[in-house]
């Protein structure tokens, strides 16, 4: 990705982040603090793009911010906290883009919403490869995300996807396809029942397992493209390949093509 | 993963690597050199498990080897070369395990071979999470794998998979399934034609695109499990979930269940 595109992306994002941060703090002091945290996150993104998550250093971010590291720790406690802020920031940006793309398609067009979700994930990942890698790539050695803060932002895409599939099922528009009806073993059925209860879903076991596969497969295809697994020239028509994949994955999930009978 | 399992895995692997390295060198001096390179790779694996690929340091490996860094550079030129050795080593171990698993199933049992391949990838990934992350996780900032050395080892799994699917097609046992026949656009058809020519395949466009999706989806499911995307307790019956996924993916690829008519 050309550096000016990275720069432009970062600038646009930081504006949004600063605006969001500035809308809450009440006093000038709180505003200044929110602005400094936003600056640290912005620099953190740049370091992420240059060095990767594993080599992220709060001390180096402080240097770029022009302050001594003891000063930066007043705003962001440690490297783990910076990673957490970057995770939440990236998950929410991805979640916002997915929600906007899905929301632009009529609610009853389940197939259209599924495709819009998939394309939004891919487009964000191609535009933000290092942030995508932070979310969906190799775990960062020594770092464990605090579930109570990251699970909400981190489950936005799967919740949007499962919402589409559950809506389609309730509308009588979701049915397993293909030549196989793999059995759902007892342990898996237990996991799926818990998920169904937690999210108030109606979609039955086999279709919920298929939805899970459509979810991991979507990210599998995006990761292979973004992480360079296709090699430099094996697939040149990547958008066409992805469109084919999305159509097959909609079928895996049990969604008929728009207009088709179930 | 318990540390003793990591240790045991590393020891077994290093024995194999040392044996392979020792079978080629002729002179005592060449043997000593091969042994030192094998030691460096073994230590590199340990550092990979502890610090991740992005933070891998040849200097730190030299320290653990008990030599000054100027000495280590006589065996492994630089950090990039160490990463390349670790990539080739891991790709080949994965390739060997996949080949062994596939080879243990009769050639005409295409469905059984597909499932054996998928299980072998998952088992290796769960046993070797940091090496799996090196191969299929986030790109290492600043490192570019030398294609002329890594493409061979790096394509062993996809070549094994495509061999199974092409064999099934030639035996009249491969057919697209599901309710959709997504069009293969012109650019994608061009890419697929090149792949078909390069590997001497007979399998037509739609099925080759579906095989590609089965490949990326297999790794998508494994990556989500190994990289912790399922969370600590959402899916407890992970082997059952994976078995369900493999059955659906065989269907995606166009393989009928063993014994079923196409």
PDB file of C-alpha atoms in Angstrom, chain A residues 114 158 161-162 165 174-184 188 192 196 203-218 248-255, chain B residues 177-179 210 217 230 235 240-241 244-252:
ATOM      1  CA  UNK A 114     -24.653 -11.214   3.523  1.00  0.00           C
ATOM      2  CA  UNK A 158     -20.320 -12.279  13.939  1.00  0.00           C
ATOM      3  CA  UNK A 161     -23.798 -12.095  10.408  1.00  0.00           C
ATOM      4  CA  UNK A 162     -25.818 -14.277  12.750  1.00  0.00           C
ATOM      5  CA  UNK A 165     -28.988 -15.676   9.094  1.00  0.00           C
ATOM      6  CA  UNK A 174     -32.766 -20.399   5.228  1.00  0.00           C
ATOM      7  CA  UNK A 175     -32.256 -24.076   4.463  1.00  0.00           C
ATOM      8  CA  UNK A 176     -29.235 -26.372   4.339  1.00  0.00           C
ATOM      9  CA  UNK A 177     -28.112 -27.213   0.850  1.00  0.00           C
ATOM     10  CA  UNK A 178     -25.689 -29.612  -0.780  1.00  0.00           C
ATOM     11  CA  UNK A 179     -25.496 -33.387  -0.759  1.00  0.00           C
ATOM     12  CA  UNK A 180     -24.510 -33.809   2.871  1.00  0.00           C
ATOM     13  CA  UNK A 181     -26.253 -33.331   6.185  1.00  0.00           C
ATOM     14  CA  UNK A 182     -23.374 -33.860   8.590  1.00  0.00           C
ATOM     15  CA  UNK A 183     -24.511 -34.981  12.021  1.00  0.00           C
ATOM     16  CA  UNK A 184     -24.130 -32.463  14.849  1.00  0.00           C
ATOM     17  CA  UNK A 188     -21.245 -29.387  19.552  1.00  0.00           C
ATOM     18  CA  UNK A 192     -24.750 -24.305  19.820  1.00  0.00           C
ATOM     19  CA  UNK A 196     -28.743 -19.786  20.644  1.00  0.00           C
ATOM     20  CA  UNK A 203     -31.694 -20.999  13.783  1.00  0.00           C
ATOM     21  CA  UNK A 204     -31.194 -24.753  14.401  1.00  0.00           C
ATOM     22  CA  UNK A 205     -27.950 -26.673  14.984  1.00  0.00           C
ATOM     23  CA  UNK A 206     -26.859 -27.660  11.479  1.00  0.00           C
ATOM     24  CA  UNK A 207     -27.534 -24.160  10.116  1.00  0.00           C
ATOM     25  CA  UNK A 208     -25.795 -22.503  13.070  1.00  0.00           C
ATOM     26  CA  UNK A 209     -22.724 -24.687  12.513  1.00  0.00           C
ATOM     27  CA  UNK A 210     -22.878 -23.756   8.814  1.00  0.00           C
ATOM     28  CA  UNK A 211     -23.116 -20.079   9.742  1.00  0.00           C
ATOM     29  CA  UNK A 212     -19.994 -20.504  11.878  1.00  0.00           C
ATOM     30  CA  UNK A 213     -18.192 -22.025   8.892  1.00  0.00           C
ATOM     31  CA  UNK A 214     -19.336 -19.188   6.610  1.00  0.00           C
ATOM     32  CA  UNK A 215     -17.914 -16.742   9.201  1.00  0.00           C
ATOM     33  CA  UNK A 216     -14.505 -18.406   9.590  1.00  0.00           C
ATOM     34  CA  UNK A 217     -14.342 -19.011   5.819  1.00  0.00           C
ATOM     35  CA  UNK A 218     -15.013 -15.369   5.038  1.00  0.00           C
ATOM     36  CA  UNK A 248     -20.669 -20.224  -2.510  1.00  0.00           C
ATOM     37  CA  UNK A 249     -20.453 -19.192   1.164  1.00  0.00           C
ATOM     38  CA  UNK A 250     -24.003 -17.803   1.066  1.00  0.00           C
ATOM     39  CA  UNK A 251     -24.995 -21.246  -0.146  1.00  0.00           C
ATOM     40  CA  UNK A 252     -22.976 -22.876   2.654  1.00  0.00           C
ATOM     41  CA  UNK A 253     -24.872 -20.719   5.152  1.00  0.00           C
ATOM     42  CA  UNK A 254     -28.175 -21.801   3.587  1.00  0.00           C
ATOM     43  CA  UNK A 255     -29.159 -18.543   1.908  1.00  0.00           C
TER      44      UNK A 255
ATOM     45  CA  UNK B 177     -23.409 -29.028  -5.376  1.00  0.00           C
ATOM     46  CA  UNK B 178     -25.786 -26.592  -3.719  1.00  0.00           C
ATOM     47  CA  UNK B 179     -28.366 -24.237  -5.127  1.00  0.00           C
ATOM     48  CA  UNK B 210     -14.567 -24.083  -5.175  1.00  0.00           C
ATOM     49  CA  UNK B 217     -11.728 -22.085   4.428  1.00  0.00           C
ATOM     50  CA  UNK B 230     -13.467 -18.583  19.317  1.00  0.00           C
ATOM     51  CA  UNK B 235     -16.902 -23.597  21.436  1.00  0.00           C
ATOM     52  CA  UNK B 240     -16.724 -31.953  16.570  1.00  0.00           C
ATOM     53  CA  UNK B 241     -17.081 -28.452  15.153  1.00  0.00           C
ATOM     54  CA  UNK B 244     -18.767 -30.751  10.789  1.00  0.00           C
ATOM     55  CA  UNK B 245     -16.848 -28.039   8.926  1.00  0.00           C
ATOM     56  CA  UNK B 246     -14.736 -30.603   7.040  1.00  0.00           C
ATOM     57  CA  UNK B 247     -17.869 -32.452   5.874  1.00  0.00           C
ATOM     58  CA  UNK B 248     -19.451 -29.227   4.597  1.00  0.00           C
ATOM     59  CA  UNK B 249     -16.164 -28.180   2.955  1.00  0.00           C
ATOM     60  CA  UNK B 250     -15.907 -31.530   1.152  1.00  0.00           C
ATOM     61  CA  UNK B 251     -19.344 -30.716  -0.215  1.00  0.00           C
ATOM     62  CA  UNK B 252     -18.195 -27.206  -1.175  1.00  0.00           C
TER      63      UNK B 252
END
